[in-house]
Coordinates of C-alpha atoms in Angstrom, one line a residue:
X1 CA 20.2 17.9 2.2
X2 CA 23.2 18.0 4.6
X3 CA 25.5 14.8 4.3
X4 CA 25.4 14.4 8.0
X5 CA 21.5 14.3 8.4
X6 CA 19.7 11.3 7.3
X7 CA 15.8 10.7 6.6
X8 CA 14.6 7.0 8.3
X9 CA 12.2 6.0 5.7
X10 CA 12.0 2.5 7.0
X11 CA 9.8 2.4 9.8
X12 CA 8.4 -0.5 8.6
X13 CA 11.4 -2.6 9.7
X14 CA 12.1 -0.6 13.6
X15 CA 11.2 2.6 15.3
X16 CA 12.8 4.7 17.3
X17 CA 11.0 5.3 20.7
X18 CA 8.3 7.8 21.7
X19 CA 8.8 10.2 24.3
X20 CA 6.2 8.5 25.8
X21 CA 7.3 5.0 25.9
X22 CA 11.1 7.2 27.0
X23 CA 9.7 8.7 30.1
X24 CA 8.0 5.1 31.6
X25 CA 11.6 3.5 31.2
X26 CA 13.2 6.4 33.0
X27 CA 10.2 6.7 35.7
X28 CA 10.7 2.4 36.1
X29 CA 14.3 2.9 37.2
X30 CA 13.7 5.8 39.2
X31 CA 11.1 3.8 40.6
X32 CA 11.4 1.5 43.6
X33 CA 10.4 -1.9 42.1
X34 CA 13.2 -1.2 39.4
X35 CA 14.7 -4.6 39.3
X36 CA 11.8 -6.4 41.4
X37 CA 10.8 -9.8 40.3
X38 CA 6.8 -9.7 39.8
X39 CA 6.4 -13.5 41.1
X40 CA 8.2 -12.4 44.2
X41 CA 6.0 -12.1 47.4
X42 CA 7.7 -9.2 49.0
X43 CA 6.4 -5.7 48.9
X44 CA 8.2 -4.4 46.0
X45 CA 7.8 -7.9 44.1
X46 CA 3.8 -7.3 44.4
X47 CA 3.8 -3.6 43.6
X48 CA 6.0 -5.1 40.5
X49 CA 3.5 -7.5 39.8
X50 CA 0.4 -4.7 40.0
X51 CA 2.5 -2.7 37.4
X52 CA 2.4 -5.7 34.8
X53 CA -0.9 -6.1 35.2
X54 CA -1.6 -2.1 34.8
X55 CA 0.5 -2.4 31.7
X56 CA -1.4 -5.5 30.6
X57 CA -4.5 -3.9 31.0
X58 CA -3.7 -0.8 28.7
X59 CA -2.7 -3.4 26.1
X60 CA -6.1 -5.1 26.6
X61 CA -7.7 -1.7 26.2
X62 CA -6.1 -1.1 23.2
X63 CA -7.3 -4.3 21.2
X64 CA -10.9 -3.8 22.0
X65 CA -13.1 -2.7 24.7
X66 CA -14.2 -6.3 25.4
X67 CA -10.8 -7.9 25.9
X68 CA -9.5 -9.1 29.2
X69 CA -6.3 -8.6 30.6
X70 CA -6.2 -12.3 31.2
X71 CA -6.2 -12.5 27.1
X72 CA -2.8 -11.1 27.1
X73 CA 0.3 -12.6 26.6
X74 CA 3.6 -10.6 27.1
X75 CA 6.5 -11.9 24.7
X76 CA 9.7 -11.3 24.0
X77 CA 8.5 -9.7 20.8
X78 CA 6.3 -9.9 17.6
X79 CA 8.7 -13.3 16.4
X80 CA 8.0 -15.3 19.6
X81 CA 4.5 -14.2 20.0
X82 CA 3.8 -15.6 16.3
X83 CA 5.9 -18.7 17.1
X84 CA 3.6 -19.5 20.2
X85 CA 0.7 -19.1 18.4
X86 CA 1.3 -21.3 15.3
X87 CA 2.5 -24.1 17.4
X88 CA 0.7 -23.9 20.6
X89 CA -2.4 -23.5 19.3
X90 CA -2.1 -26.2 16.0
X91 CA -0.9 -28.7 19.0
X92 CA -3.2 -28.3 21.4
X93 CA -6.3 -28.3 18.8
X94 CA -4.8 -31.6 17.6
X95 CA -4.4 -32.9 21.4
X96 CA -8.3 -31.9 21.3
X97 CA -9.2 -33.1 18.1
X98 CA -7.1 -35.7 16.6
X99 CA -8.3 -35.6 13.0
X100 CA -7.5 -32.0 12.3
X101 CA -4.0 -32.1 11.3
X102 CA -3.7 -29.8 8.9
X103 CA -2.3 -26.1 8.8
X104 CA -3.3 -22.9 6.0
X105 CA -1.6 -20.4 5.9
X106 CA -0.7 -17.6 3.2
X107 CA 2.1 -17.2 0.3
X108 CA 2.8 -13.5 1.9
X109 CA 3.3 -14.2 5.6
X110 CA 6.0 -12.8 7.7
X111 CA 9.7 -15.0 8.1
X112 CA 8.1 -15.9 12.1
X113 CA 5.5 -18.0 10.2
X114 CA 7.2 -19.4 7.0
X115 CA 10.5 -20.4 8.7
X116 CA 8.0 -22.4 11.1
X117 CA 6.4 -24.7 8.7
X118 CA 9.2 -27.1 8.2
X119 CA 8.5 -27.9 12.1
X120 CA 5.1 -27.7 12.1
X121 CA 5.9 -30.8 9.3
X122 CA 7.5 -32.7 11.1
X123 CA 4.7 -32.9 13.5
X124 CA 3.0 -34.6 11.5
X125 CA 0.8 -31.6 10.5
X126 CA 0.4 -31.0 6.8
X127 CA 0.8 -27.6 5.8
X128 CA -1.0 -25.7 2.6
X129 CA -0.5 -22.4 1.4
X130 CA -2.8 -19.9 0.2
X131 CA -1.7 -16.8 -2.4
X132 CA -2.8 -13.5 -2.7
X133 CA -4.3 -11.6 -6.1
X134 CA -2.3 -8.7 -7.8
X135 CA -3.6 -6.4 -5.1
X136 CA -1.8 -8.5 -2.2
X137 CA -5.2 -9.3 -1.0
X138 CA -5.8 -13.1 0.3
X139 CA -9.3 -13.9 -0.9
X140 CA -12.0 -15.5 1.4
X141 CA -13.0 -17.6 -2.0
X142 CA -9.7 -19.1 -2.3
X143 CA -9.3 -19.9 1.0
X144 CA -12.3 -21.7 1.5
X145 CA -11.5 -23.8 -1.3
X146 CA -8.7 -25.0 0.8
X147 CA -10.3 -25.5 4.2
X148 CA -11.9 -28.7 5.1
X149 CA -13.0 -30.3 8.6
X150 CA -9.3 -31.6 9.3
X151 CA -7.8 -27.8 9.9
X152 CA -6.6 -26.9 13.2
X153 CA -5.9 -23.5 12.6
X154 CA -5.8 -21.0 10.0
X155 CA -2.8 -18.0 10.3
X156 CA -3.1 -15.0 8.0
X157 CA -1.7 -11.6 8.5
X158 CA -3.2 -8.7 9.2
X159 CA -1.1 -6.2 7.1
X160 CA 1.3 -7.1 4.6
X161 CA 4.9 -5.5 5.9
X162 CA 6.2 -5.2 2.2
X163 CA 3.4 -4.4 0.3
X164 CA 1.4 -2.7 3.5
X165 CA -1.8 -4.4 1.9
X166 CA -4.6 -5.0 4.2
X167 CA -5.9 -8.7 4.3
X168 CA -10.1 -9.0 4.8
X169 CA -9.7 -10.7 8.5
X170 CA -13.2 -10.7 9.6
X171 CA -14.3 -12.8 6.0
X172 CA -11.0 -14.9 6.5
X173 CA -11.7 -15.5 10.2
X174 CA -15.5 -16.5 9.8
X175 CA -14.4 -19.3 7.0
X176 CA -12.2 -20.8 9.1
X177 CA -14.6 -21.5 11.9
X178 CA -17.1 -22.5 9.3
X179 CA -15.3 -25.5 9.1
X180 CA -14.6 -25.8 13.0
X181 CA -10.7 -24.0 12.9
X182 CA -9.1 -21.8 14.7
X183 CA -7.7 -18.2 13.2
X184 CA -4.4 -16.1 14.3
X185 CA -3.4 -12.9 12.4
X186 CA -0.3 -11.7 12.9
X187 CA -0.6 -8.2 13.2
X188 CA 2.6 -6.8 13.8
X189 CA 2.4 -4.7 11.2
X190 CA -0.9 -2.9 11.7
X191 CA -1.2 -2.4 15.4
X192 CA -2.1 0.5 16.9
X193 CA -1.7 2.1 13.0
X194 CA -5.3 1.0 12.0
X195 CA -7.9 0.3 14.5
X196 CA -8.4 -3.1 15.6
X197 CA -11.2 -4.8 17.2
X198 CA -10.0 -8.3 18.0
X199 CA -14.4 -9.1 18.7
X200 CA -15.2 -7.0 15.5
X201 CA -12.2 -8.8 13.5
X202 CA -13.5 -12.2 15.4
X203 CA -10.0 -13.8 15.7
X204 CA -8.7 -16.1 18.2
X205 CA -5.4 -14.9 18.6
X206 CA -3.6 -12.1 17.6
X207 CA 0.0 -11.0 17.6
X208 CA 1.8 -7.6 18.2
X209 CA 5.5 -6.3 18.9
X210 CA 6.8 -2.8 20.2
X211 CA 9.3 -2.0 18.1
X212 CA 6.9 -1.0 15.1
X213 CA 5.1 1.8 16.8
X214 CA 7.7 3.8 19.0
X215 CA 8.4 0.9 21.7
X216 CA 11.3 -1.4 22.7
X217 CA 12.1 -4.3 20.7
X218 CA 12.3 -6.3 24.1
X219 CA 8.6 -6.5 24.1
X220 CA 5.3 -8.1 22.4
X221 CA 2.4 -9.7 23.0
X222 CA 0.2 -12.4 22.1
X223 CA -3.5 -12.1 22.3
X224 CA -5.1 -15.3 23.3
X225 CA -8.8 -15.1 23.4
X226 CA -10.4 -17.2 26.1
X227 CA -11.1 -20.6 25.6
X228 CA -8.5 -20.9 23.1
X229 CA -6.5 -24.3 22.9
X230 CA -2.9 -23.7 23.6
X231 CA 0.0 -25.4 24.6
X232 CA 3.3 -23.9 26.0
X233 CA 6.0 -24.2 23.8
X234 CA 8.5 -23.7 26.9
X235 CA 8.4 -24.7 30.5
X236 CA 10.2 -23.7 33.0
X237 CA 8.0 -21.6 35.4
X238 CA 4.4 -20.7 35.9
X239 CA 4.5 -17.0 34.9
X240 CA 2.0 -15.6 32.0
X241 CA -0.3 -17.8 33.3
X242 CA 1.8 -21.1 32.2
X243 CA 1.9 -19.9 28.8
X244 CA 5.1 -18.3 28.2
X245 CA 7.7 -18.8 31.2
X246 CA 10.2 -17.0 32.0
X247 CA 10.6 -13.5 34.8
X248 CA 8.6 -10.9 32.6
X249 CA 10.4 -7.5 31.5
X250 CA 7.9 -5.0 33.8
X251 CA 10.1 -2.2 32.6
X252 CA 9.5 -2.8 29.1
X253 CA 5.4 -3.6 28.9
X254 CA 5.5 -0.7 30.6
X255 CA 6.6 1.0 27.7
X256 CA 4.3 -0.8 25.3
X257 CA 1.2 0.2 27.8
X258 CA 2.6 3.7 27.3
X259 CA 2.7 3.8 23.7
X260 CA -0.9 2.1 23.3
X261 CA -2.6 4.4 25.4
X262 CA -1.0 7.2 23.2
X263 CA -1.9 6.0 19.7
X264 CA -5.2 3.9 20.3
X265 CA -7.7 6.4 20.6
X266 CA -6.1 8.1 17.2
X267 CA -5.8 5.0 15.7
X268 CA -8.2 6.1 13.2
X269 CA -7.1 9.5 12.2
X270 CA -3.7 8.7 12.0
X271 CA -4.7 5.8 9.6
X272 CA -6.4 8.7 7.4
X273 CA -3.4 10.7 7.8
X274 CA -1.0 9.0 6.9
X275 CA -2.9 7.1 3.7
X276 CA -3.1 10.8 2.5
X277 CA 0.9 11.5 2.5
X278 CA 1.6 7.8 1.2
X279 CA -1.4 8.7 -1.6
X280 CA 0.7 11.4 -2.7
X281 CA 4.0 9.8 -2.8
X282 CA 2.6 6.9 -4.7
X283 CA 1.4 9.7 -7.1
X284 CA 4.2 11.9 -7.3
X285 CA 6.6 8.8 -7.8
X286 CA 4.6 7.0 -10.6
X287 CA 5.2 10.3 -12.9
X288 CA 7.8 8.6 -14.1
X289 CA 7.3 5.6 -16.2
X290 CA 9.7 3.1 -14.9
X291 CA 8.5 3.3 -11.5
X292 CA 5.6 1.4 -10.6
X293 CA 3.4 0.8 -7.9
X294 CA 3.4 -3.1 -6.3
X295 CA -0.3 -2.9 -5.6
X296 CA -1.2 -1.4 -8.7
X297 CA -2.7 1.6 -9.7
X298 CA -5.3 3.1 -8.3
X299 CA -3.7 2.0 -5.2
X300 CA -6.1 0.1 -3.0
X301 CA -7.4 2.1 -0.3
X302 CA -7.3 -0.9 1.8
X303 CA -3.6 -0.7 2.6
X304 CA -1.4 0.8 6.0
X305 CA -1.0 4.6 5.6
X306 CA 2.8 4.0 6.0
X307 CA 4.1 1.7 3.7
X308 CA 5.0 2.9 -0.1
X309 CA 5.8 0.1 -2.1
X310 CA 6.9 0.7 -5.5
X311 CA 9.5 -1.5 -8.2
X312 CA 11.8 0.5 -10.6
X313 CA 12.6 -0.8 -14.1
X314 CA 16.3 -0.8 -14.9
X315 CA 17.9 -1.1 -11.3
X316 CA 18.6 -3.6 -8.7
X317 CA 17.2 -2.6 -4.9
X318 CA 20.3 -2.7 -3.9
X319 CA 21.6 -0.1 -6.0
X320 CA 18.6 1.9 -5.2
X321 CA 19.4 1.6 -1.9
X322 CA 23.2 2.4 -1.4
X323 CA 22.4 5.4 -4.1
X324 CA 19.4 6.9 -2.2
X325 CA 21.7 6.1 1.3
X326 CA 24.3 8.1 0.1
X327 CA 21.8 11.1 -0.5
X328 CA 20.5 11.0 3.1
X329 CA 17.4 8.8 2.4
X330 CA 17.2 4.6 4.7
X331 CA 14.8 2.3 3.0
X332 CA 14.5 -0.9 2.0
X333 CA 13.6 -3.7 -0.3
X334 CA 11.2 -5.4 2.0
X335 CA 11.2 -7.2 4.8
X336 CA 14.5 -5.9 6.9
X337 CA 14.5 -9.7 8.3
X338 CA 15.2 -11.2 4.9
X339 CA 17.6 -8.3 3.9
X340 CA 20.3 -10.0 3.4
X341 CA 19.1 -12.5 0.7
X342 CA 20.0 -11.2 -2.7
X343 CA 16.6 -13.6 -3.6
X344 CA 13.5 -11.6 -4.7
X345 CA 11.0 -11.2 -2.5
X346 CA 8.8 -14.3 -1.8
X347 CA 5.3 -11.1 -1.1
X348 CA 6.0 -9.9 -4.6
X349 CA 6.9 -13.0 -6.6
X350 CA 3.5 -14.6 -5.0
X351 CA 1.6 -11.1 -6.4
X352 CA 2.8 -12.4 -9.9
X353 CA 5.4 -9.6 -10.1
X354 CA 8.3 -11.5 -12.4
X355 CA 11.5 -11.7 -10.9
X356 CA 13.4 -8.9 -12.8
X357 CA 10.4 -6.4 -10.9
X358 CA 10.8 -8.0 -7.5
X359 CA 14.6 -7.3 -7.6
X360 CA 13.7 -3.4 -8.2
X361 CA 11.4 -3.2 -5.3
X362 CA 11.4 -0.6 -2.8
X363 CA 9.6 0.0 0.5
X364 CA 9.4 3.3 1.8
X365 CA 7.9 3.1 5.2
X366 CA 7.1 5.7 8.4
X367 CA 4.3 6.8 11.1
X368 CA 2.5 10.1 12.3
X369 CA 6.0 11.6 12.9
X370 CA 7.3 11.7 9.8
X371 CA 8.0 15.2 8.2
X372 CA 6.0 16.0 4.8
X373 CA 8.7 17.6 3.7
X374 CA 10.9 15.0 4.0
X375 CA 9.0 13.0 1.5
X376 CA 9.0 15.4 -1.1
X377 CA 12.4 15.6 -0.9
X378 CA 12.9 12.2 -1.0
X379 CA 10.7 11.5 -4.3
X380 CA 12.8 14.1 -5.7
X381 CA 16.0 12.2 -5.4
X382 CA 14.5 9.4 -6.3
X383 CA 13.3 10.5 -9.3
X384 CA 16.7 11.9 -9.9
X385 CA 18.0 9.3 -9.9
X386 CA 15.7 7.1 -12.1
X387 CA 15.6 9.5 -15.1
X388 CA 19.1 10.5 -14.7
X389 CA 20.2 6.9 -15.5
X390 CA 18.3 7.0 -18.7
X391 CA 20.6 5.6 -21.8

């Protein structure tokens, strides 16, 4: 491989943008409400204001054919959109309901939900924490064990962004309201690269960012669905309905609406596609015996098409890493937000994988545009590498 060309195998963490999601910035700021304020009542501030809610709509569309535009939320991104939903909803369920004071969530969750507990504590919420099997999988048994009728709301992801392991949602989501709870998912990870059904999955809110499929990074959503307690976490203007304040980017949903009306409807075949490739990577890498496959082996079928997530006896990640970068190959260890903790990660340590395995991990990530060829080349450095550092 040319020194000057490198192979993004880490998807996972950003993407770069689709044609698609290109061409709707470039026709915004050709357009005339390029700039316009959607809350404004002047003509180009209402033609502004009837492209949000265009763009909203797609989005809508694109989590099920039942969900209203109303339901959605435009953020800043996937981090705020998790943000408002763990402490808008566990407050206003509490303002509701003063005995449920009590959070669940998993041992595997994204940095946007971890990070947050500490405040949820201090709110006088207590906070308990599920983990996952070997397969990365959080069990509907063991987290009905921890439920009880003083939980406000249950958050569990939708697809692990390490491991790519898929979590049972609809079981997860029908043992919290057993008990009278409400469920979020954070599925940043999986949107629009499995299908989701936000009735079908039977959450009540649900969270998504651009950057993982092929849109900006200035834009994500939250999916409240209606009915849902929720208190701002911001004030300052009556946009989004009162939920999230603050002049929304037009120019970016835009982009998102673009993007979802590209990949939903293929949401399915992609999935198979792309389970196929990773299927054969997993296999082709494992021919060596000191890699190893973080969900085990087989590999769980119930897992994103795009994540590869493997652990290599002998080396450090970020050897792996800076040897693989220097032959033209970008991945990562896990989760790019954590990247620069020289800690293992806190997804594979909760598997049961000891530390010395976590701190070999790899995560090779990418979508529907990735080359085939590309990942055959890569295995074959990596396995270069690997058995040519045999004593």
């Amino acid at each position: 491989m040319s020194a000057s060309r490198m192979v993004n195998l880490d998807y996972a963490a950003s993407t770069p943008l689709r044609p698609e999601a290109i061409d709707a910035l470039r026709a915004y700021d050709a357009s005339r409400i390029a700039g316009a304020n959607p809350n404004s009542l002047h003509s180009l501030g209402r033609e502004a204001a009837a492209a949000l809610e265009r763009a909203r709509r797609d989005v809508a569309r694109s989590l099920g054919t039942t969900v209203r535009p109303q339901e959605v939320v435009f953020t800043s991104g996937g981090t705020e959109a998790n943000v408002l939903a763990l402490m808008g909803i566990a407050e206003a369920v509490r303002t509701h309901e003063p005995n449920r004071t009590r959070i669940v969530t998993s041992a595997i969750e994204h940095d946007s939900i971890l990070d947050n507990l500490p405040a949820l504590r201090r709110m006088g919420f207590t906070v308990d924490v599920v983990k996952p099997g070997a397969h990365g999988r959080i069990e509907p048994d063991d987290l009905e064990r921890l439920l009880g009728d003083d939980v406000a709301l249950v958050s569990i992801m939708f697809a692990n962004n390490e491991t790519g392991a898929l979590q049972p949602i609809r079981a997860l989501a029908q043992a919290a309201h057993a008990r009278g709870a409400r469920f979020h998912t954070d599925a940043i990870q999986g949107y629009l690269h499995v299908p989701i059904d936000v009735d079908a999955l039977g959450v009540d809110a649900l969270s998504l960012a651009g950057h993982k499929v092929g849109a900006p990074v200035s834009v994500g959503a939250l999916y409240l669905r209606r009915a849902t307690p929720f208190t701002p976490q911001a004030r300052g203007g009556g946009q989004e309905a009162g939920r999230r304040p603050g002049t929304q980017d037009v120019r970016s949903a835009l982009a998102l609406a673009a993007v979802a009306r590209l990949l939903a409807p293929n949401a399915e075949a992609d999935w198979a596609h792309l389970r196929e490739l990773s299927g054969a990577l997993y296999e082709r890498l494992t021919t060596s015996s000191r890699i190893h496959a973080t969900l085990g082996l087989p590999v769980p079928a119930e897992r994103l098409g795009g994540i590869v997530s493997v652990y290599v006896d002998g080396f450090e990640s970020e050897d792996l890493i800076l040897r693989l970068d220097q032959r033209g190959f970008c991945v990562s260890a896990g989760s790019a937000c954590s990247s620069s903790s020289a800690e293992a990660s806190h997804v594979l340590t909760a598997m049961g994988l000891p530390g010395e395995a976590a701190n070999g991990s790899l995560r090779i990530s990418f979508d529907d545009r990735v080359d085939p060829d590309d990942l055959t080349a890569f295995a074959d450095v990596l396995l270069d590498i690997v058995e040519g550092d045999r004593p």
